[in-house]
PDB file of C-alpha atoms in Angstrom:
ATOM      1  CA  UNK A  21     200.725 -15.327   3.357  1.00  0.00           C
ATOM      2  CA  UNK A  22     199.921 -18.847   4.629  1.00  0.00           C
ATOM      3  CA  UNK A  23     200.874 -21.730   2.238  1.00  0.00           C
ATOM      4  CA  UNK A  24     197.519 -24.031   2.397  1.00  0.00           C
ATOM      5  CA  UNK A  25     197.741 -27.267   0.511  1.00  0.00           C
ATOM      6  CA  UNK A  26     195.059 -28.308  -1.847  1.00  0.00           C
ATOM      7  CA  UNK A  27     193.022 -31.029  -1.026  1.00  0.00           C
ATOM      8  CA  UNK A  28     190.997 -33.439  -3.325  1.00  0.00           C
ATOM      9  CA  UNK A  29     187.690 -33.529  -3.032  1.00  0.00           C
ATOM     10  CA  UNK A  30     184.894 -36.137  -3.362  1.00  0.00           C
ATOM     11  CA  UNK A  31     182.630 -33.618  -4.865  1.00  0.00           C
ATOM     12  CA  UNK A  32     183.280 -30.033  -5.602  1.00  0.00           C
ATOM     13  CA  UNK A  33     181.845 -27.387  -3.435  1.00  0.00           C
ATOM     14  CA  UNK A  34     178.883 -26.891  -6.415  1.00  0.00           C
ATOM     15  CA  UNK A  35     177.719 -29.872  -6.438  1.00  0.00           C
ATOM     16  CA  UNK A  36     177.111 -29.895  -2.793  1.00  0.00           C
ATOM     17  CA  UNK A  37     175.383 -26.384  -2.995  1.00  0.00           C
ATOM     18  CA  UNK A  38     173.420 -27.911  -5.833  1.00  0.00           C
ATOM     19  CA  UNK A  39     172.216 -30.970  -3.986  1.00  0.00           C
ATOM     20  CA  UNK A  40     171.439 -28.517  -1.024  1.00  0.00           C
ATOM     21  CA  UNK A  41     169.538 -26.605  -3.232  1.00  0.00           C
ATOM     22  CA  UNK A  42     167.763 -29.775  -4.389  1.00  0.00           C
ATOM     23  CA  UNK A  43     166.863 -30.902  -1.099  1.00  0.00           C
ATOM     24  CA  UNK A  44     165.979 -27.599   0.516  1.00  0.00           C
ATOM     25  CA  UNK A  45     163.125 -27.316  -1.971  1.00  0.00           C
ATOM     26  CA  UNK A  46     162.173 -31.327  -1.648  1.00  0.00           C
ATOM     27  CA  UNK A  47     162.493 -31.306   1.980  1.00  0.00           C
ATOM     28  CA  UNK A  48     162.349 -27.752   3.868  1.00  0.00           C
ATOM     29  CA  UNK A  49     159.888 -25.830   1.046  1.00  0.00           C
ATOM     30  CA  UNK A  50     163.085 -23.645   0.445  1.00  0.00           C
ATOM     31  CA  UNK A  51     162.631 -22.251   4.003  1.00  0.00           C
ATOM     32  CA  UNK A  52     166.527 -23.151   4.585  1.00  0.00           C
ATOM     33  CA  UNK A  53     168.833 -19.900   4.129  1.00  0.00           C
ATOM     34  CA  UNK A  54     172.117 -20.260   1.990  1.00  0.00           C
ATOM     35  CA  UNK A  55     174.602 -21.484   3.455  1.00  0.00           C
ATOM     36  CA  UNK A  56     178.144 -22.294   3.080  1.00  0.00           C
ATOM     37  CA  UNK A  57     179.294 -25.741   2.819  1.00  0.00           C
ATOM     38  CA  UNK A  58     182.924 -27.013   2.920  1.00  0.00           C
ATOM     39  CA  UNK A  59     185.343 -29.970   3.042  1.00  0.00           C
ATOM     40  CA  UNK A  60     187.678 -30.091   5.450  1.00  0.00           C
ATOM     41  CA  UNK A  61     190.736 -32.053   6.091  1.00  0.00           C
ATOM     42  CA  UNK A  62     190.853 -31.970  10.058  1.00  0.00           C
ATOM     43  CA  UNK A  63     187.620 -33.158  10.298  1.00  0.00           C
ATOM     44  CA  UNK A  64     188.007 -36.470  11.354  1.00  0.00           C
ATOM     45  CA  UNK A  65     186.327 -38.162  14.217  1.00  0.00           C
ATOM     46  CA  UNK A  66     182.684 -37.097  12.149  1.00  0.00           C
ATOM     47  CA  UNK A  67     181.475 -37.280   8.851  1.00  0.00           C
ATOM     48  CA  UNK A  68     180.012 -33.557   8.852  1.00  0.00           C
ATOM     49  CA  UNK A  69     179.158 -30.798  11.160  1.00  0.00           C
ATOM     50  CA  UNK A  70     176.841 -28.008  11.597  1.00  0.00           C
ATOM     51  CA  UNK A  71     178.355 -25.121  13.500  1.00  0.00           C
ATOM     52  CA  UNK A  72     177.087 -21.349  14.084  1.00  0.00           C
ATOM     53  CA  UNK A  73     179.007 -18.700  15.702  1.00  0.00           C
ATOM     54  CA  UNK A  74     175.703 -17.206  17.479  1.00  0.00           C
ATOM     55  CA  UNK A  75     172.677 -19.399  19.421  1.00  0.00           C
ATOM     56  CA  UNK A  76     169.627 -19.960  17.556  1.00  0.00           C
ATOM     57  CA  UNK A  77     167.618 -17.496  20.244  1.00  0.00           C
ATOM     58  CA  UNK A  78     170.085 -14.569  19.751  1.00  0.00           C
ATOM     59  CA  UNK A  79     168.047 -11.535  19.689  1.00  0.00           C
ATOM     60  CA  UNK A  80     170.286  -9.294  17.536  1.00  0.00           C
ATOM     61  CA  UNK A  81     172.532 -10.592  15.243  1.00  0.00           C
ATOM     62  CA  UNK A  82     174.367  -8.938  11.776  1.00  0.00           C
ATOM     63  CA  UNK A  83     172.150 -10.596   9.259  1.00  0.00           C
ATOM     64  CA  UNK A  84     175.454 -11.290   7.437  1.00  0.00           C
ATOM     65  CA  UNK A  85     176.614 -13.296  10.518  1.00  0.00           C
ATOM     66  CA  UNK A  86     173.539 -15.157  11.019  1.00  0.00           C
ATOM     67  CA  UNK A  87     172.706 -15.953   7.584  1.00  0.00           C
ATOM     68  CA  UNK A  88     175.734 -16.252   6.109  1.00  0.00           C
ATOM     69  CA  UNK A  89     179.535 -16.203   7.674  1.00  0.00           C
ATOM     70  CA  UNK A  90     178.780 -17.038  11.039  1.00  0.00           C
ATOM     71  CA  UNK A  91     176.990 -20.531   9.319  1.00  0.00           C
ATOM     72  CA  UNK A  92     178.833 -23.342   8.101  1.00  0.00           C
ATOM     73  CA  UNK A  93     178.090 -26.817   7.465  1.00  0.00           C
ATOM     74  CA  UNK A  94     181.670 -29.379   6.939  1.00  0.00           C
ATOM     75  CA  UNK A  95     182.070 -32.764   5.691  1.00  0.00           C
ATOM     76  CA  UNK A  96     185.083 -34.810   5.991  1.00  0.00           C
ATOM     77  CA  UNK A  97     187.509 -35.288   3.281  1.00  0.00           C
ATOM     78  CA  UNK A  98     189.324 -38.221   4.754  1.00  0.00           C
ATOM     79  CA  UNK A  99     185.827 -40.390   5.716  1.00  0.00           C
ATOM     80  CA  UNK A 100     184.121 -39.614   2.609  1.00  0.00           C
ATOM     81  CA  UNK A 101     186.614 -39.820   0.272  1.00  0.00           C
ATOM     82  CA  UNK A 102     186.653 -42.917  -1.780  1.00  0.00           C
ATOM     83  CA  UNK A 103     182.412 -42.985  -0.649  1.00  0.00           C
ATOM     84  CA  UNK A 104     179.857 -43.801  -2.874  1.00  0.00           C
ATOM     85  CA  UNK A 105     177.421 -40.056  -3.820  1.00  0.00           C
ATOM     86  CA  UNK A 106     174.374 -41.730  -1.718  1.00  0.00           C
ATOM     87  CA  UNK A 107     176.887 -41.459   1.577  1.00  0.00           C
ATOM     88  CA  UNK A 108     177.794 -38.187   0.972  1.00  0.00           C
ATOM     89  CA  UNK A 109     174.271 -37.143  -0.245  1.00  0.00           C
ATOM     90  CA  UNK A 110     173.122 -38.477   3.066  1.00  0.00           C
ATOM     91  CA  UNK A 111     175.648 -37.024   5.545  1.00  0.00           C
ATOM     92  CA  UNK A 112     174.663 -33.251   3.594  1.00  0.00           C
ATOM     93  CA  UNK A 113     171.043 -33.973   4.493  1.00  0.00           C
ATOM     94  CA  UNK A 114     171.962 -35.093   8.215  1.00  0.00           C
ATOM     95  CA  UNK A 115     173.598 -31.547   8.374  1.00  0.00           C
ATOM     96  CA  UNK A 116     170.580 -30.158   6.717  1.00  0.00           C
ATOM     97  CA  UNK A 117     168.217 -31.467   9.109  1.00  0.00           C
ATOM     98  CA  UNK A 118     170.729 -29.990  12.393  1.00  0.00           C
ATOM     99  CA  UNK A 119     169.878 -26.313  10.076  1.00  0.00           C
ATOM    100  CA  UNK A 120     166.866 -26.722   9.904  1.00  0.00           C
ATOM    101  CA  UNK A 121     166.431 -27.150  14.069  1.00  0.00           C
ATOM    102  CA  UNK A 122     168.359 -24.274  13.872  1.00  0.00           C
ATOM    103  CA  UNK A 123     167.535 -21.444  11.655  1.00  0.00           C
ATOM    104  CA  UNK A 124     163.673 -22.310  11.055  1.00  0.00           C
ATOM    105  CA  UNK A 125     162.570 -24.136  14.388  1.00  0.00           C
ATOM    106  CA  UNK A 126     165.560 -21.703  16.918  1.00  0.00           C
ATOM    107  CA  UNK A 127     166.246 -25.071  18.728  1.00  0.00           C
ATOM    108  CA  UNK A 128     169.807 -25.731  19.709  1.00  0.00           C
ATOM    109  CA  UNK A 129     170.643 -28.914  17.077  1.00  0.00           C
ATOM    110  CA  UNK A 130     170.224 -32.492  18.636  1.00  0.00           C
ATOM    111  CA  UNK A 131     169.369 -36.322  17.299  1.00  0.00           C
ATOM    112  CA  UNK A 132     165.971 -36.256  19.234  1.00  0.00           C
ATOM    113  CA  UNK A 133     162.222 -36.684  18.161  1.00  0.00           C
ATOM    114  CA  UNK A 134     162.136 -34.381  15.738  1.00  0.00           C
ATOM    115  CA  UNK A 135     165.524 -34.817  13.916  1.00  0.00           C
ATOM    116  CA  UNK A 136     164.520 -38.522  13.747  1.00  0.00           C
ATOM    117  CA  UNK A 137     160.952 -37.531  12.265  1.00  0.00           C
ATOM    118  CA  UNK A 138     162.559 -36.074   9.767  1.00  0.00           C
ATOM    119  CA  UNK A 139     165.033 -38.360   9.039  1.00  0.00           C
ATOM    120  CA  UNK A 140     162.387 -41.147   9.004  1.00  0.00           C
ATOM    121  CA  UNK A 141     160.605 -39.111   6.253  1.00  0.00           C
ATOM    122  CA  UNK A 142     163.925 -38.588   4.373  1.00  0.00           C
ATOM    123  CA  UNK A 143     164.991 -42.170   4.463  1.00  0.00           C
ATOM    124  CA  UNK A 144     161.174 -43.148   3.379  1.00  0.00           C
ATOM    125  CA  UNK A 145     162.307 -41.525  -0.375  1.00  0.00           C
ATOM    126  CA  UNK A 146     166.149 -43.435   0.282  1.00  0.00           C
ATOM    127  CA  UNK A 147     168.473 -41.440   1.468  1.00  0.00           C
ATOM    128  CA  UNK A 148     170.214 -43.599   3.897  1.00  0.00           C
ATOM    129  CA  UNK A 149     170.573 -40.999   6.831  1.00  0.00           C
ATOM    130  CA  UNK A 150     171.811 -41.913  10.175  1.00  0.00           C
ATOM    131  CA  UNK A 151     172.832 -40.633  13.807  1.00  0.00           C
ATOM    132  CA  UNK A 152     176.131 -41.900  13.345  1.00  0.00           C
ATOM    133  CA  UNK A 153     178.690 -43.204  11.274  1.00  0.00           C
ATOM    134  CA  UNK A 154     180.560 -46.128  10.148  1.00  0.00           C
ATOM    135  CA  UNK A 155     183.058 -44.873   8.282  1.00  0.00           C
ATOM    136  CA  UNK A 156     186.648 -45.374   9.800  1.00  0.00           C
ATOM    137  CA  UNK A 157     188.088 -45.681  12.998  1.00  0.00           C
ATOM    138  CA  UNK A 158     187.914 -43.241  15.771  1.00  0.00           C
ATOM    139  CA  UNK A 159     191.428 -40.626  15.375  1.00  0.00           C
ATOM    140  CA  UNK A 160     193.663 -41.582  18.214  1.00  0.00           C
ATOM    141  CA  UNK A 161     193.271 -39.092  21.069  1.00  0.00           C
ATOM    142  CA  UNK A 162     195.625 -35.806  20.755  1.00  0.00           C
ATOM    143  CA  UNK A 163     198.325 -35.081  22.945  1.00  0.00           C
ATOM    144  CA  UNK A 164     197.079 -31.200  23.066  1.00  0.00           C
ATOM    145  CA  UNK A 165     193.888 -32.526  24.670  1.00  0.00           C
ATOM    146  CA  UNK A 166     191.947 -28.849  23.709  1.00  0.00           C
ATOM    147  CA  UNK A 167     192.261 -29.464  20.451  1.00  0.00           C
ATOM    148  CA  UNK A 168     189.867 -32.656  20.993  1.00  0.00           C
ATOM    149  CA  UNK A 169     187.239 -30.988  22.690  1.00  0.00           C
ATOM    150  CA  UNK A 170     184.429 -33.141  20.388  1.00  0.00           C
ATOM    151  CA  UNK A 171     185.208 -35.721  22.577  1.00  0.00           C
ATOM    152  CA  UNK A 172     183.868 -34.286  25.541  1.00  0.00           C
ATOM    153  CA  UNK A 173     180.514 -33.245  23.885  1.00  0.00           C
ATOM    154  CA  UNK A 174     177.560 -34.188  25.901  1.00  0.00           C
ATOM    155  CA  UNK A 175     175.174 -37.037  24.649  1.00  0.00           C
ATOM    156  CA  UNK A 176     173.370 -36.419  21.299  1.00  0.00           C
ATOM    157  CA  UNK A 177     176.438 -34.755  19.639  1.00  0.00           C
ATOM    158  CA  UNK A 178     176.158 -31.255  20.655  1.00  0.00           C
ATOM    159  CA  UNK A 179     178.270 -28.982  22.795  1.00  0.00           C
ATOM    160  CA  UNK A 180     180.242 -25.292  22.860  1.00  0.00           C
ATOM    161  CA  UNK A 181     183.448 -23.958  23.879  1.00  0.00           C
ATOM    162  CA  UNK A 182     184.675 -20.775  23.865  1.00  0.00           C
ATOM    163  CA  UNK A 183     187.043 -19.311  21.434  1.00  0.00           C
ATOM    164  CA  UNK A 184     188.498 -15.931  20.303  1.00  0.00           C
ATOM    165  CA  UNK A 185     185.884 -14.281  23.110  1.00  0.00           C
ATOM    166  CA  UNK A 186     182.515 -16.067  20.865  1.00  0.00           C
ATOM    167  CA  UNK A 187     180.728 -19.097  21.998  1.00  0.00           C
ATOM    168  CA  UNK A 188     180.896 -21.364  19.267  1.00  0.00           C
ATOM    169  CA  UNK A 189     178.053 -24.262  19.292  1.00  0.00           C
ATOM    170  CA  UNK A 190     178.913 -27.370  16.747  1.00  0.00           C
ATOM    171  CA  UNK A 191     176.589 -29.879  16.161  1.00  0.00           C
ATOM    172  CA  UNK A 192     178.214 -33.280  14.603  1.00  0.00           C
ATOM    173  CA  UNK A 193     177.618 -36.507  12.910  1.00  0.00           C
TER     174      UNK A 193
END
């Protein structure tokens, strides 16, 4: 059995699922499925990502897999710890708007017109969302250069690799 170490949160997973909750219903009419949303530790060079283990065109998947494990949306303990709620708030809704392109419109996540019409709308009410981040500085590159793929993403923060025999797509902030 693997020894993980406990990490400290900004927020605990709840909360999160209950501001989703909150701005699923002000934002997407609900139309969002559940979702889970975690903090992790090794995410560092974003403050959150939206990742699916299928595309958003995939014309059979497990309705387990697409609406729940395969579906995932991070934040970053080490560049929101120590943030103030309106940061974090506004990196969940970022991540929001990349599942929404995703599970209601079936477009492969990006920052173009449409993310930024909704954003605009979203930051009309305050929520401070942007494209990218100010948070910290950049991780220094790794030595196992694989490991780093993020780096290589294409323009407008999305990009896939394969792993374990699935195409994984992840779609960062």
């Amino acid at each position: 059995m693997a020894r993980r170490t406990p990490i400290n949160v900004p927020l605990s997973v709840e909360h999160l699922q209950a501001i989703w909750r909150e701005l699923n219903g002000s934002y997407f009419q609900n139309r969002l499925p559940a979702i889970e949303i975690q903090w992790s530790n090794r995410l560092k060079a974003s403050a959150g990502l939206f990742r699916s283990r299928t595309g958003p065109r995939t014309s059979w998947v497990d309705p387990e897999e697409r609406h729940g494990k395969g579906r995932v949306i991070r934040l970053s303990v080490p560049l929101l710890s120590g943030q103030p709620f309106e940061e974090i708030r506004g990196t969940l809704a970022h991540e929001m708007i990349h599942q929404w392109q995703f599970d209601v419109k079936k477009w492969c996540p990006s920052h173009g017109r449409e993310f930024r019409r909704i954003m605009a709308l979203m930051n009309d009410d305050g929520l401070g969302i942007t494209i990218y981040h100010t948070l910290g500085p950049s991780p220094q590159p790794s030595p196992r250069g694989s490991r780093k793929w993020n780096e290589q993403l294409a323009p407008g923060g999305r990009g896939s690799r394969k792993q374990g025999g699935l195409i994984q797509l992840a779609f960062q902030f």
